[in-house]
Short mmCIF file of C-alpha atoms in Angstrom, two decimals:
data_model
loop_
_atom_site.label_atom_id
_atom_site.label_comp_id
_atom_site.label_asym_id
_atom_site.label_seq_id
_atom_site.Cartn_x
_atom_site.Cartn_y
_atom_site.Cartn_z
CA MET F 1 134.30 142.24 186.55
CA HIS F 2 130.80 141.06 185.78
CA ILE F 3 127.63 142.43 184.33
CA HIS F 4 124.08 141.28 184.07
CA VAL F 5 121.22 141.04 181.69
CA MET F 6 118.16 143.05 182.56
CA CYS F 7 114.49 143.01 181.58
CA ALA F 8 112.35 144.80 179.04
CA LYS F 9 108.94 146.41 178.68
CA THR F 10 106.90 146.24 175.57
CA GLN F 11 104.44 148.55 173.86
CA GLN F 12 101.18 146.90 172.98
CA ASN F 13 98.04 148.36 171.43
CA ARG F 14 99.95 151.60 170.65
CA GLY F 15 100.68 153.92 173.53
CA ILE F 16 99.99 151.37 176.29
CA PHE F 17 103.07 149.88 177.93
CA VAL F 18 102.64 146.34 179.15
CA PRO F 19 105.57 144.82 181.06
CA ILE F 20 107.25 141.72 179.69
CA GLY F 21 109.25 139.59 182.08
CA LYS F 22 112.94 138.83 181.74
CA MET F 23 112.28 135.11 181.47
CA ILE F 24 109.79 135.44 178.62
CA GLN F 25 112.19 137.63 176.68
CA TYR F 26 115.03 135.17 177.35
CA LYS F 27 112.97 132.19 176.13
CA GLU F 28 111.82 134.01 173.00
CA MET F 29 115.38 134.96 172.01
CA ARG F 30 116.68 131.48 172.78
CA GLN F 31 114.47 130.16 169.99
CA HIS F 32 116.66 131.94 167.44
CA PRO F 33 119.76 129.88 166.51
CA ILE F 34 122.02 132.95 166.23
CA LEU F 35 120.86 134.70 169.41
CA ARG F 36 121.07 131.52 171.51
CA SER F 37 124.87 131.57 171.79
CA HIS F 38 124.82 135.22 172.93
CA LEU F 39 122.50 134.69 175.92
CA PRO F 40 123.87 133.96 179.42
CA GLU F 41 122.32 131.07 181.33
CA THR F 42 119.12 132.19 183.08
CA ARG F 43 116.94 130.14 185.46
CA TRP F 44 114.13 130.65 187.93
CA ILE F 45 115.77 131.05 191.33
CA SER F 46 116.14 128.22 193.83
CA ASN F 47 118.79 127.69 196.48
CA ALA F 48 120.23 124.63 194.70
CA ARG F 49 120.40 126.42 191.33
CA THR F 50 122.03 129.48 192.86
CA LEU F 51 124.79 127.43 194.52
CA ARG F 52 125.28 125.29 191.39
CA MET F 53 125.63 128.35 189.17
CA LEU F 54 127.99 129.98 191.69
CA ASP F 55 130.19 126.89 191.48
CA THR F 56 130.13 127.11 187.67
CA TYR F 57 130.42 130.88 187.09
CA ARG F 58 131.66 132.19 190.47
CA THR F 59 129.37 135.20 190.08
CA VAL F 60 125.60 135.34 189.47
CA PHE F 61 122.96 138.05 189.43
CA ILE F 62 119.58 137.62 191.10
CA LYS F 63 116.95 139.85 189.54
CA PRO F 64 113.18 140.44 189.78
CA ASN F 65 111.39 139.09 186.73
CA TYR F 66 109.86 142.54 186.22
CA GLY F 67 111.82 145.75 186.59
CA SER F 68 114.38 147.90 184.79
CA GLY F 69 117.10 150.48 185.30
CA GLY F 70 119.23 148.17 187.45
CA THR F 71 116.91 148.54 190.45
CA GLY F 72 116.71 145.66 192.93
CA ILE F 73 119.48 143.58 191.36
CA ILE F 74 121.47 141.38 193.74
CA ARG F 75 124.96 140.12 192.96
CA ALA F 76 126.30 136.95 194.60
CA LYS F 77 129.99 136.12 194.27
CA LYS F 78 131.99 133.10 195.42
CA LEU F 79 135.04 134.03 197.50
CA GLY F 80 136.85 130.79 198.32
CA ARG F 81 134.68 129.03 200.90
CA LYS F 82 132.55 132.11 201.50
CA TYR F 83 130.09 134.12 199.42
CA GLU F 84 129.59 137.85 199.04
CA VAL F 85 125.99 138.97 198.54
CA ARG F 86 125.59 142.58 197.44
CA CYS F 87 122.68 144.87 196.59
CA GLY F 88 123.49 148.51 195.89
CA SER F 89 126.01 149.70 198.49
CA SER F 90 125.03 147.01 201.03
CA ARG F 91 126.96 143.73 201.24
CA ARG F 92 127.14 140.59 203.36
CA VAL F 93 129.79 137.86 203.44
CA VAL F 94 128.39 134.46 204.45
CA ARG F 95 129.01 130.71 204.22
CA SER F 96 127.07 128.44 201.84
CA HIS F 97 124.32 127.54 204.33
CA ALA F 98 123.48 131.25 204.76
CA VAL F 99 123.47 132.31 201.08
CA ARG F 100 119.72 131.84 200.70
CA ARG F 101 119.00 133.90 203.84
CA ALA F 102 121.32 136.69 202.70
CA ILE F 103 119.67 136.86 199.27
CA ARG F 104 116.18 136.90 200.79
CA THR F 105 117.21 139.90 202.89
CA TYR F 106 117.40 141.96 199.72
CA ARG F 107 114.46 140.46 197.85
CA ARG F 108 111.09 142.18 197.77
CA PRO F 109 108.12 140.05 198.87
CA HIS F 110 105.62 138.69 196.34
CA ARG F 111 107.98 139.09 193.39
CA ARG F 112 109.41 136.27 191.24
CA TYR F 113 113.17 136.24 190.84
CA LEU F 114 115.59 134.58 188.47
CA VAL F 115 119.29 133.78 188.74
CA GLN F 116 121.61 134.58 185.87
CA GLN F 117 125.17 133.81 184.87
CA GLY F 118 127.68 136.57 185.61
CA LEU F 119 129.96 137.59 182.73
CA LYS F 120 133.66 138.43 182.76
CA LEU F 121 133.81 141.50 180.57
CA ALA F 122 136.36 143.82 179.08
CA LYS F 123 136.92 147.21 180.75
CA TYR F 124 137.37 150.72 179.43
CA LYS F 125 139.59 152.92 181.60
CA GLY F 126 139.04 150.56 184.52
CA SER F 127 135.23 150.44 184.27
CA ILE F 128 132.87 147.94 182.69
CA PHE F 129 131.01 149.08 179.59
CA ASP F 130 128.41 147.94 177.10
CA ALA F 131 127.11 149.02 173.71
CA ARG F 132 123.76 150.80 173.52
CA VAL F 133 122.04 150.51 170.12
CA TYR F 134 119.01 152.77 169.66
CA MET F 135 116.70 151.18 167.10
CA GLN F 136 113.48 152.66 165.76
CA LYS F 137 110.76 151.62 163.35
CA PRO F 138 109.38 154.86 161.88
CA GLU F 139 108.00 153.00 158.85
CA SER F 140 107.93 149.27 158.09
CA GLU F 141 111.65 148.58 158.64
CA TRP F 142 113.92 148.86 161.67
CA VAL F 143 116.70 151.45 161.46
CA ILE F 144 119.67 152.07 163.76
CA SER F 145 119.32 155.70 164.81
CA GLY F 146 122.23 155.70 167.24
CA ILE F 147 124.96 153.54 168.73
CA THR F 148 127.30 154.41 171.59
CA GLY F 149 129.45 152.96 174.31
CA ARG F 150 127.93 153.15 177.81
CA VAL F 151 130.53 153.22 180.58
CA ALA F 152 129.76 152.45 184.23
CA ALA F 153 130.61 154.86 187.01
CA PRO F 154 133.69 153.84 189.05
CA ARG F 155 133.16 150.68 191.15
CA LYS F 156 129.63 150.21 189.82
CA VAL F 157 128.47 146.84 188.44
CA VAL F 158 125.78 148.34 186.18
CA THR F 159 126.16 150.82 183.31
CA ASN F 160 122.71 152.41 183.49
CA TYR F 161 122.45 156.16 182.91
CA ARG F 162 120.39 156.47 186.11
CA LYS F 163 123.21 154.77 188.03
CA GLY F 164 125.88 157.18 186.80
CA GLY F 165 126.75 155.54 183.45
CA HIS F 166 128.00 157.88 180.72
CA ALA F 167 128.36 157.82 176.93
CA ALA F 168 131.61 157.37 175.01
CA PRO F 169 131.96 156.87 171.22
CA LEU F 170 131.88 153.09 170.76
CA SER F 171 134.63 153.03 168.12
CA LYS F 172 136.91 154.87 170.55
CA VAL F 173 136.10 152.41 173.34
CA LEU F 174 136.68 149.35 171.15
CA LEU F 175 139.98 150.67 169.78
CA ARG F 176 141.28 151.09 173.31
CA VAL F 177 140.03 147.67 174.45
CA PHE F 178 141.48 145.88 171.40
CA LYS F 179 144.74 147.85 171.30
CA ASN F 180 144.05 149.89 168.15
CA ASP F 181 143.13 146.81 166.12
CA ARG F 182 140.82 148.42 163.55
CA THR F 183 139.98 145.09 161.91
CA LYS F 184 138.76 143.73 165.26
CA MET F 185 136.84 146.93 165.93
CA LYS F 186 135.01 146.68 162.59
CA GLU F 187 134.28 142.98 163.17
CA ILE F 188 132.69 143.75 166.55
CA LEU F 189 130.66 146.67 165.16
CA ASP F 190 129.38 144.51 162.30
CA GLN F 191 128.33 141.78 164.76
CA ILE F 192 126.58 144.34 166.97
CA THR F 193 124.65 145.65 163.97
CA GLU F 194 123.60 142.16 162.85
CA LEU F 195 122.58 141.02 166.34
CA SER F 196 120.59 144.21 166.95
CA ARG F 197 118.54 143.71 163.79
CA ILE F 198 117.83 140.07 164.66
CA ILE F 199 116.82 141.00 168.22
CA ALA F 200 114.48 143.70 166.94
CA ASP F 201 112.80 141.34 164.47
CA THR F 202 112.51 138.59 167.11
CA ILE F 203 110.89 140.79 169.76
CA ASP F 204 108.69 142.51 167.19
CA LYS F 205 107.08 139.16 166.28
CA ASN F 206 105.56 138.76 169.74
CA HIS F 207 105.37 142.34 171.02
CA PRO F 208 104.52 145.16 168.57
CA VAL F 209 107.14 147.80 169.37
CA ARG F 210 108.44 150.86 167.52
CA GLU F 211 111.60 151.59 169.55
CA LEU F 212 114.25 149.41 171.16
CA GLY F 213 117.27 150.23 173.30
CA ILE F 214 119.49 147.18 172.84
CA ASP F 215 122.43 146.71 175.21
CA LEU F 216 125.24 144.32 174.28
CA ALA F 217 128.25 143.45 176.43
CA ILE F 218 131.69 142.51 175.13
CA GLU F 219 134.33 140.20 176.58
CA LYS F 220 138.08 140.63 176.04
CA SER F 221 137.89 137.72 173.57
CA GLY F 222 135.35 139.62 171.48
CA GLN F 223 132.40 137.44 172.55
CA ILE F 224 129.21 139.52 172.56
CA TRP F 225 126.44 138.99 175.13
CA ILE F 226 122.87 140.28 175.06
CA ILE F 227 122.13 142.33 178.17
CA GLU F 228 118.79 143.95 177.44
CA ALA F 229 116.31 144.88 174.74
CA ASN F 230 114.21 147.68 176.18
CA PRO F 231 111.23 148.83 174.06
CA HIS F 232 110.89 152.07 176.05
CA PRO F 233 114.50 153.37 175.98
CA GLY F 234 115.75 156.68 177.26
CA HIS F 235 117.75 158.87 174.88
CA MET F 236 119.52 161.27 177.26
CA LEU F 237 122.73 159.24 176.94
CA PHE F 238 123.11 160.34 173.32
CA ARG F 239 123.05 164.00 174.33
CA GLN F 240 126.43 163.42 175.98
CA LEU F 241 128.16 162.58 172.68
CA PRO F 242 130.18 165.38 171.03
CA ASN F 243 128.56 164.62 167.66
CA HIS F 244 124.82 165.40 167.82
CA LYS F 245 123.87 163.57 164.62
CA MET F 246 122.57 160.51 166.48
CA ILE F 247 120.37 162.41 168.93
CA ARG F 248 118.91 164.38 166.00
CA ASN F 249 118.12 161.09 164.22
CA ILE F 250 116.46 159.69 167.34
CA LEU F 251 114.30 162.77 167.96
CA ARG F 252 113.30 163.03 164.29
CA ASN F 253 112.18 159.38 164.22
CA LYS F 254 110.35 159.84 167.51
CA ARG F 255 108.32 162.63 165.91
CA ARG F 256 107.54 160.42 162.92
CA ILE F 257 106.41 157.57 165.16
CA HIS F 258 104.33 159.93 167.31
CA HIS F 259 102.66 161.38 164.20
CA GLN F 260 101.80 157.91 162.89
CA ASP F 261 100.35 156.91 166.26
CA LYS F 262 98.14 160.02 166.23
CA VAL F 263 96.91 159.18 162.73
CA PHE F 264 96.23 155.60 163.88
CA GLU F 265 94.17 156.89 166.82
CA ILE F 266 92.12 159.19 164.58
CA ILE F 267 91.40 156.40 162.07
CA HIS F 268 90.36 153.97 164.80
#
């Protein structure tokens, strides 16, 4: 099973949300030596690149440069001598000469698209999953207010809450995936924490944000991939967890950030 990396939006000039494209975010994170090895290959779309990446990875995702929530994402998959092109519940099976035409069927006009490496990920109870890390900056430092597993609905290729994804305690998910290996679980959690802090600092340098919903995918080998860093994250997922400590942390820090923004507006 495969998953994709999505785009982000950024908050600029406090309270105004300015979109930031997937490609810009990808290029900014690639500048960091640690993040670079956790980013799937991403290119501007062309027919030659799409077929080349399908030969290399067997599955790719074609996504609009701007957009979020899993909307408008196209998956292309190599099936022997044919190719499956899928968007939502619609699919087409074509030969190589018709791949471009099939992809264009699902693309929206006047929007730039990119093609991205598909990832072979671990599953939890038969479904793909990722880790959602909710980071906030109520003062001068980033803090992790919540972290959870996000499990896709059956037969879905995205884990988004809007697409039926649901929360599951990440430690529980990792223990099942790695066969109750607590050492491996702790190693993965430590890496997720470190990567999340680096991502937050990297994005914060170019786009002044106060919140980030960071999504990280995990392979069976333990390799971690960066899916998304969304500076306008939803928090409803955390309401599904049996322990409400994380959602209380998130809401408390939201109030602190909102209060500081109000003070900023009054001063200026």
